[in-house]
Amino acid sequence: MGGLPPPPFLARPQRRGWRGPSFLTPFDLDEGEEGILESDVRLDQVLRSAGDRLTYTYDFGDDWHHTVRLESVAPMAPDAPRAVCTGGRMAGPLEDCGGAWGHNELVAAFLADPVTMPGLDDDHRDWLPAGWDPTHLDLDEVTGRLSLVGKDAEDLLAALAPERGGSGPGFPEALQPLLDLAPRAVELEFAQLCVRATTAQQAELSAEDLAEIARPYRYLVELAGEDGIPLTAAGWMKPAYVQRVYGDLGLDEDWIGRGNREDQTLPVLQLREMCQQAGLLRKHKGRLLQTRLARSLTTDEGYVEALASRLLRDKNEYERAAKALFALLTAAPGAPAMTTW
């Protein structure tokens, strides 16, 4: 096959090298490789006797090599599950972590210090799922995911979503406008995200985490004080106040410009708008004033609870659905997550 990557499946009876055809994907066949389409082969045709093995390569480039070995053959009970995880050690590698080398780097940083992750840059730390622990293995969670292997979209939706007759966690109500528009494949992805978000072990927020989340909102509320923040005739915060927010919160690290005009300083504008949306500030007679809610908040935890309960609200159902999807992506481990004010 020249310089082409190895096929995903290779049968290796006992420990002898396999001299027969490889089992290929449709993409491999389209690329001109020679072998048998893997969907045309039954597992019991290649794993027949104890000791027979398959090798499997996942994610060409990262090249995760697996060995599947048949330990024994016995009758299957009528009520037996499709597959069960009976044992293991540590968690599986994260998707797109950079192969064995990247995985080992992450594990080494975690074992050195699970909190600070020495040796990793900020981008890698932010990329890791909340509460990630490479030493943790949940056999029940693995078995639950194995039970979904081989099911078609209808079966999966039935298993994951009560709205489709299943026993899973279901969809957040706010997602419904997107679900009404989504093709079946996307609906299935939403269902899987819901399962991952509701079954994953979530990390507790530390006092430092709460302070970091609350800091920009608390700063703007306290800047308003009893007299409020004066606005221009056009309704923008006055330049001196914009400049204070811009500098004191370090927003100049991620934005360009003098930071003295709110309409040209997006981070300050977004922060102000989110404070209003969360019910912490309100416009009144040319000023931004603290609300009754803002005056009642005295702790970082209180701020975070107020934000979490209000920032997903929106009069527009599609805006609300988009925010719900953002929250779902953030809560589901292994899914891409973004941070914003």
CSV table of C-alpha atoms in Angstrom, one decimal:
chain,number,residue,atom,x,y,z
A,1,MET,CA,0.0,0.0,0.0
A,2,GLY,CA,3.0,2.3,-0.3
A,3,GLY,CA,2.8,5.4,1.9
A,4,LEU,CA,-0.8,4.9,2.8
A,5,PRO,CA,-1.7,4.5,6.5
A,6,PRO,CA,-2.5,1.0,7.7
A,7,PRO,CA,-6.1,-0.2,7.5
A,8,PRO,CA,-8.2,0.2,10.7
A,9,PHE,CA,-8.7,-3.5,11.3
A,10,LEU,CA,-6.2,-6.3,11.0
A,11,ALA,CA,-7.0,-9.9,12.0
A,12,ARG,CA,-4.2,-11.7,13.8
A,13,PRO,CA,-5.1,-15.2,14.9
A,14,GLN,CA,-3.1,-16.1,18.0
A,15,ARG,CA,0.2,-14.3,17.7
A,16,ARG,CA,0.9,-15.1,14.1
A,17,GLY,CA,1.0,-12.4,11.5
A,18,TRP,CA,-2.0,-12.1,9.3
A,19,ARG,CA,-1.4,-12.7,5.6
A,20,GLY,CA,-5.0,-12.3,4.4
A,21,PRO,CA,-6.9,-9.2,3.3
A,22,SER,CA,-7.5,-6.2,5.6
A,23,PHE,CA,-10.9,-4.9,6.6
A,24,LEU,CA,-11.5,-1.4,5.3
A,25,THR,CA,-13.9,1.5,5.5
A,26,PRO,CA,-15.7,2.8,2.3
A,27,PHE,CA,-13.2,5.7,2.4
A,28,ASP,CA,-10.3,3.3,2.2
A,29,LEU,CA,-11.8,1.5,-0.8
A,30,ASP,CA,-12.4,4.8,-2.5
A,31,GLU,CA,-8.7,5.7,-2.0
A,32,GLY,CA,-7.8,2.5,-3.9
A,33,GLU,CA,-6.8,0.3,-1.0
A,34,GLU,CA,-7.3,-3.5,-1.3
A,35,GLY,CA,-9.3,-5.4,1.2
A,36,ILE,CA,-12.8,-6.4,2.5
A,37,LEU,CA,-15.4,-3.8,3.5
A,38,GLU,CA,-15.5,-4.1,7.3
A,39,SER,CA,-19.3,-3.9,7.4
A,40,ASP,CA,-19.4,-7.2,5.3
A,41,VAL,CA,-17.6,-9.2,8.0
A,42,ARG,CA,-19.1,-10.6,11.2
A,43,LEU,CA,-17.1,-10.5,14.4
A,44,ASP,CA,-17.4,-14.2,14.9
A,45,GLN,CA,-15.9,-14.8,11.5
A,46,VAL,CA,-12.5,-13.4,12.6
A,47,LEU,CA,-12.6,-14.0,16.4
A,48,ARG,CA,-13.4,-17.7,16.5
A,49,SER,CA,-11.1,-19.4,19.1
A,50,ALA,CA,-9.7,-18.2,22.4
A,51,GLY,CA,-6.5,-16.3,21.7
A,52,ASP,CA,-7.6,-14.9,18.3
A,53,ARG,CA,-6.9,-11.2,18.0
A,54,LEU,CA,-7.8,-8.1,16.1
A,55,THR,CA,-5.7,-4.9,16.0
A,56,TYR,CA,-7.5,-1.7,15.4
A,57,THR,CA,-6.0,1.7,14.6
A,58,TYR,CA,-8.1,4.8,15.5
A,59,ASP,CA,-7.6,8.4,14.4
A,60,PHE,CA,-4.8,8.1,11.7
A,61,GLY,CA,-2.2,10.7,12.6
A,62,ASP,CA,-2.6,10.2,16.4
A,63,ASP,CA,-2.6,6.5,15.7
A,64,TRP,CA,-4.2,4.9,18.7
A,65,HIS,CA,-3.4,1.2,18.4
A,66,HIS,CA,-5.8,-1.3,20.1
A,67,THR,CA,-5.6,-5.0,20.5
A,68,VAL,CA,-8.9,-7.0,20.8
A,69,ARG,CA,-8.3,-10.5,22.0
A,70,LEU,CA,-10.9,-13.3,22.4
A,71,GLU,CA,-10.5,-14.7,25.9
A,72,SER,CA,-13.2,-17.4,25.9
A,73,VAL,CA,-16.4,-18.4,24.2
A,74,ALA,CA,-19.6,-19.4,26.2
A,75,PRO,CA,-23.4,-19.4,25.8
A,76,MET,CA,-25.0,-16.0,26.1
A,77,ALA,CA,-27.9,-15.6,28.5
A,78,PRO,CA,-31.1,-14.3,26.9
A,79,ASP,CA,-31.2,-11.2,29.2
A,80,ALA,CA,-27.4,-10.5,28.9
A,81,PRO,CA,-26.5,-6.9,27.9
A,82,ARG,CA,-24.8,-6.3,24.5
A,83,ALA,CA,-21.5,-5.5,26.1
A,84,VAL,CA,-20.1,-5.0,29.7
A,85,CYS,CA,-16.9,-3.4,30.9
A,86,THR,CA,-15.6,-5.8,33.5
A,87,GLY,CA,-12.4,-4.0,34.4
A,88,GLY,CA,-9.8,-1.5,33.5
A,89,ARG,CA,-7.2,1.0,34.7
A,90,MET,CA,-7.4,4.8,34.5
A,91,ALA,CA,-9.6,6.8,32.1
A,92,GLY,CA,-9.3,6.7,28.3
A,93,PRO,CA,-7.4,9.5,26.5
A,94,LEU,CA,-9.3,12.6,25.6
A,95,GLU,CA,-10.3,13.1,22.0
A,96,ASP,CA,-7.8,15.1,19.9
A,97,CYS,CA,-5.3,15.3,22.8
A,98,GLY,CA,-2.3,14.7,20.4
A,99,GLY,CA,-1.8,11.0,20.5
A,100,ALA,CA,0.1,9.0,23.1
A,101,TRP,CA,2.7,11.7,23.5
A,102,GLY,CA,0.0,14.4,24.2
A,103,HIS,CA,-1.9,12.2,26.5
A,104,ASN,CA,1.2,11.3,28.5
A,105,GLU,CA,2.0,15.0,28.8
A,106,LEU,CA,-1.4,15.8,30.2
A,107,VAL,CA,-1.3,12.8,32.7
A,108,ALA,CA,2.2,13.8,33.9
A,109,ALA,CA,1.0,17.4,34.5
A,110,PHE,CA,-2.0,16.1,36.5
A,111,LEU,CA,0.0,13.7,38.6
A,112,ALA,CA,2.5,16.5,39.4
A,113,ASP,CA,-0.3,18.7,40.7
A,114,PRO,CA,-4.0,18.3,39.7
A,115,VAL,CA,-4.7,22.0,40.4
A,116,THR,CA,-1.8,23.9,38.8
A,117,MET,CA,-0.9,21.4,36.0
A,118,PRO,CA,2.7,22.4,35.8
A,119,GLY,CA,4.2,22.3,32.4
A,120,LEU,CA,1.0,23.1,30.5
A,121,ASP,CA,0.2,26.4,29.0
A,122,ASP,CA,-3.1,28.3,29.7
A,123,ASP,CA,-4.7,27.1,26.5
A,124,HIS,CA,-4.2,23.4,27.4
A,125,ARG,CA,-5.6,24.0,30.9
A,126,ASP,CA,-8.7,25.8,29.6
A,127,TRP,CA,-9.2,23.0,27.0
A,128,LEU,CA,-9.4,20.2,29.7
A,129,PRO,CA,-12.9,19.3,30.8
A,130,ALA,CA,-13.9,20.4,34.2
A,131,GLY,CA,-13.0,17.9,36.8
A,132,TRP,CA,-10.9,15.8,34.4
A,133,ASP,CA,-9.1,13.0,36.3
A,134,PRO,CA,-7.1,10.5,34.2
A,135,THR,CA,-6.9,8.1,37.1
A,136,HIS,CA,-10.7,7.8,37.4
A,137,LEU,CA,-12.5,4.9,35.8
A,138,ASP,CA,-16.3,4.4,36.1
A,139,LEU,CA,-17.1,0.9,34.9
A,140,ASP,CA,-20.9,1.6,34.9
A,141,GLU,CA,-20.4,4.7,32.7
A,142,VAL,CA,-18.4,2.8,30.2
A,143,THR,CA,-20.9,-0.1,30.2
A,144,GLY,CA,-23.7,2.5,29.6
A,145,ARG,CA,-21.9,3.9,26.6
A,146,LEU,CA,-21.2,0.4,25.2
A,147,SER,CA,-24.9,-0.4,25.4
A,148,LEU,CA,-25.4,2.3,22.7
A,149,VAL,CA,-22.9,0.8,20.2
A,150,GLY,CA,-24.6,-0.6,17.0
A,151,LYS,CA,-27.9,1.1,17.6
A,152,ASP,CA,-29.4,3.3,14.8
A,153,ALA,CA,-30.6,6.8,15.3
A,154,GLU,CA,-34.1,5.8,16.2
A,155,ASP,CA,-32.9,3.3,18.9
A,156,LEU,CA,-30.5,5.9,20.3
A,157,LEU,CA,-33.1,8.6,20.6
A,158,ALA,CA,-35.4,6.2,22.3
A,159,ALA,CA,-32.7,5.3,24.8
A,160,LEU,CA,-31.6,8.8,25.4
A,161,ALA,CA,-34.6,11.0,25.3
A,162,PRO,CA,-38.0,10.6,27.2
A,163,GLU,CA,-39.5,12.9,24.5
A,164,ARG,CA,-39.0,10.0,22.1
A,165,GLY,CA,-40.2,7.3,24.6
A,166,GLY,CA,-36.9,6.6,26.3
A,167,SER,CA,-35.5,6.7,29.8
A,168,GLY,CA,-32.6,9.1,29.4
A,169,PRO,CA,-32.2,12.6,30.8
A,170,GLY,CA,-34.2,14.3,28.0
A,171,PHE,CA,-33.7,17.7,26.3
A,172,PRO,CA,-33.7,21.1,28.0
A,173,GLU,CA,-37.0,22.8,27.2
A,174,ALA,CA,-35.1,25.8,25.8
A,175,LEU,CA,-33.6,23.7,23.1
A,176,GLN,CA,-36.9,22.8,21.5
A,177,PRO,CA,-36.9,25.5,18.8
A,178,LEU,CA,-33.6,24.1,17.5
A,179,LEU,CA,-34.8,20.5,17.8
A,180,ASP,CA,-37.8,21.5,15.6
A,181,LEU,CA,-35.4,22.5,12.9
A,182,ALA,CA,-32.7,20.0,13.3
A,183,PRO,CA,-32.2,16.9,11.1
A,184,ARG,CA,-32.1,13.6,12.8
A,185,ALA,CA,-28.3,13.4,12.9
A,186,VAL,CA,-28.1,16.7,14.8
A,187,GLU,CA,-31.0,15.7,17.1
A,188,LEU,CA,-29.0,12.6,18.0
A,189,GLU,CA,-25.9,14.7,18.8
A,190,PHE,CA,-28.0,16.9,21.1
A,191,ALA,CA,-29.2,13.8,22.9
A,192,GLN,CA,-25.7,12.4,23.4
A,193,LEU,CA,-24.6,15.8,24.7
A,194,CYS,CA,-27.5,15.7,27.3
A,195,VAL,CA,-26.3,12.3,28.5
A,196,ARG,CA,-22.7,13.4,28.8
A,197,ALA,CA,-23.7,16.6,30.6
A,198,THR,CA,-26.0,14.8,33.1
A,199,THR,CA,-23.8,11.7,33.8
A,200,ALA,CA,-20.4,13.3,34.0
A,201,GLN,CA,-18.7,14.0,37.3
A,202,GLN,CA,-18.8,17.7,37.7
A,203,ALA,CA,-16.0,19.6,39.6
A,204,GLU,CA,-17.0,21.8,42.5
A,205,LEU,CA,-16.2,25.5,42.1
A,206,SER,CA,-13.6,26.7,44.6
A,207,ALA,CA,-13.7,30.1,46.3
A,208,GLU,CA,-11.1,31.3,43.8
A,209,ASP,CA,-13.3,30.0,40.9
A,210,LEU,CA,-16.3,31.9,42.2
A,211,ALA,CA,-14.3,35.1,42.7
A,212,GLU,CA,-12.9,34.9,39.2
A,213,ILE,CA,-16.4,34.4,37.6
A,214,ALA,CA,-18.0,37.1,39.7
A,215,ARG,CA,-15.2,39.7,39.5
A,216,PRO,CA,-16.2,41.7,36.3
A,217,TYR,CA,-19.9,41.8,37.2
A,218,ARG,CA,-19.2,42.7,40.8
A,219,TYR,CA,-16.7,45.4,39.7
A,220,LEU,CA,-19.3,47.1,37.5
A,221,VAL,CA,-22.0,46.9,40.1
A,222,GLU,CA,-19.7,48.4,42.7
A,223,LEU,CA,-18.5,51.1,40.3
A,224,ALA,CA,-22.2,52.2,39.9
A,225,GLY,CA,-22.4,52.6,43.7
A,226,GLU,CA,-25.3,54.6,45.1
A,227,ASP,CA,-25.2,57.4,42.5
A,228,GLY,CA,-24.9,55.2,39.4
A,229,ILE,CA,-22.7,55.5,36.3
A,230,PRO,CA,-23.5,58.6,34.2
A,231,LEU,CA,-24.4,58.1,30.5
A,232,THR,CA,-24.0,60.3,27.5
A,233,ALA,CA,-26.9,61.7,25.6
A,234,ALA,CA,-26.6,58.7,23.2
A,235,GLY,CA,-26.9,56.3,26.1
A,236,TRP,CA,-23.2,55.1,26.4
A,237,MET,CA,-21.2,55.1,29.6
A,238,LYS,CA,-19.1,58.3,29.8
A,239,PRO,CA,-15.5,57.9,28.6
A,240,ALA,CA,-13.8,58.2,32.0
A,241,TYR,CA,-15.9,55.3,33.3
A,242,VAL,CA,-15.3,53.1,30.2
A,243,GLN,CA,-11.5,53.7,30.6
A,244,ARG,CA,-11.6,52.7,34.3
A,245,VAL,CA,-13.4,49.4,33.5
A,246,TYR,CA,-11.1,48.8,30.5
A,247,GLY,CA,-8.0,49.2,32.5
A,248,ASP,CA,-8.9,47.8,35.9
A,249,LEU,CA,-10.3,44.6,34.5
A,250,GLY,CA,-7.3,44.1,32.2
A,251,LEU,CA,-9.5,44.1,29.1
A,252,ASP,CA,-6.8,45.8,27.1
A,253,GLU,CA,-5.0,42.5,27.0
A,254,ASP,CA,-7.7,41.1,24.5
A,255,TRP,CA,-8.8,44.3,22.8
A,256,ILE,CA,-7.2,47.1,20.8
A,257,GLY,CA,-7.8,50.9,21.1
A,258,ARG,CA,-7.8,53.5,23.8
A,259,GLY,CA,-10.8,51.9,25.6
A,260,ASN,CA,-12.5,55.2,26.3
A,261,ARG,CA,-15.6,54.8,24.1
A,262,GLU,CA,-18.1,52.1,25.0
A,263,ASP,CA,-19.4,51.8,21.4
A,264,GLN,CA,-15.9,51.0,20.2
A,265,THR,CA,-14.8,48.8,23.1
A,266,LEU,CA,-16.7,45.6,22.7
A,267,PRO,CA,-15.6,43.8,26.0
A,268,VAL,CA,-16.9,46.7,28.1
A,269,LEU,CA,-20.1,46.9,26.1
A,270,GLN,CA,-20.8,43.2,26.4
A,271,LEU,CA,-20.1,43.3,30.2
A,272,ARG,CA,-22.5,46.2,30.7
A,273,GLU,CA,-25.2,44.5,28.5
A,274,MET,CA,-24.9,41.2,30.5
A,275,CYS,CA,-25.1,43.1,33.8
A,276,GLN,CA,-28.4,44.6,32.5
A,277,GLN,CA,-29.6,41.2,31.2
A,278,ALA,CA,-28.9,39.5,34.5
A,279,GLY,CA,-30.9,42.2,36.3
A,280,LEU,CA,-27.9,43.8,38.1
A,281,LEU,CA,-28.0,47.2,36.5
A,282,ARG,CA,-30.8,49.3,35.0
A,283,LYS,CA,-31.0,52.6,33.0
A,284,HIS,CA,-32.8,55.4,34.8
A,285,LYS,CA,-32.7,59.2,34.0
A,286,GLY,CA,-29.3,59.1,32.2
A,287,ARG,CA,-27.6,56.7,34.6
A,288,LEU,CA,-26.8,53.1,35.1
A,289,LEU,CA,-28.1,52.2,38.6
A,290,GLN,CA,-27.8,49.2,40.8
A,291,THR,CA,-31.0,47.1,41.0
A,292,ARG,CA,-32.6,45.7,44.1
A,293,LEU,CA,-31.1,42.4,43.3
A,294,ALA,CA,-27.6,43.8,42.9
A,295,ARG,CA,-27.9,45.5,46.3
A,296,SER,CA,-28.9,42.2,47.9
A,297,LEU,CA,-25.8,40.4,46.7
A,298,THR,CA,-22.9,40.3,49.1
A,299,THR,CA,-20.9,37.2,48.2
A,300,ASP,CA,-19.2,35.8,45.0
A,301,GLU,CA,-21.4,32.7,45.3
A,302,GLY,CA,-24.5,34.9,45.3
A,303,TYR,CA,-23.3,36.7,42.2
A,304,VAL,CA,-22.6,33.4,40.4
A,305,GLU,CA,-26.0,31.9,41.4
A,306,ALA,CA,-27.8,35.1,40.1
A,307,LEU,CA,-25.9,35.0,36.8
A,308,ALA,CA,-26.5,31.2,36.3
A,309,SER,CA,-30.2,31.6,36.8
A,310,ARG,CA,-30.7,34.7,34.6
A,311,LEU,CA,-28.2,34.7,31.7
A,312,LEU,CA,-29.9,31.9,29.9
A,313,ARG,CA,-33.2,33.8,29.7
A,314,ASP,CA,-34.1,35.7,26.6
A,315,LYS,CA,-37.4,36.9,25.0
A,316,ASN,CA,-36.3,35.5,21.6
A,317,GLU,CA,-36.8,31.7,21.7
A,318,TYR,CA,-33.9,31.1,19.3
A,319,GLU,CA,-31.5,33.3,21.3
A,320,ARG,CA,-32.6,31.3,24.3
A,321,ALA,CA,-32.0,28.0,22.5
A,322,ALA,CA,-28.6,29.1,21.4
A,323,LYS,CA,-27.7,30.0,25.0
A,324,ALA,CA,-29.0,26.6,26.2
A,325,LEU,CA,-26.8,24.9,23.6
A,326,PHE,CA,-23.8,26.9,24.7
A,327,ALA,CA,-24.4,25.8,28.3
A,328,LEU,CA,-24.9,22.2,27.2
A,329,LEU,CA,-21.6,22.2,25.3
A,330,THR,CA,-19.8,23.6,28.3
A,331,ALA,CA,-21.3,21.0,30.7
A,332,ALA,CA,-20.6,18.0,28.5
A,333,PRO,CA,-17.1,16.7,29.0
A,334,GLY,CA,-15.1,16.2,25.9
A,335,ALA,CA,-17.2,18.8,24.0
A,336,PRO,CA,-15.7,22.1,22.8
A,337,ALA,CA,-16.1,24.8,25.4
A,338,MET,CA,-15.6,28.5,25.1
A,339,THR,CA,-15.4,31.2,27.7
A,340,THR,CA,-16.9,34.7,27.6
A,341,TRP,CA,-18.0,37.4,30.0
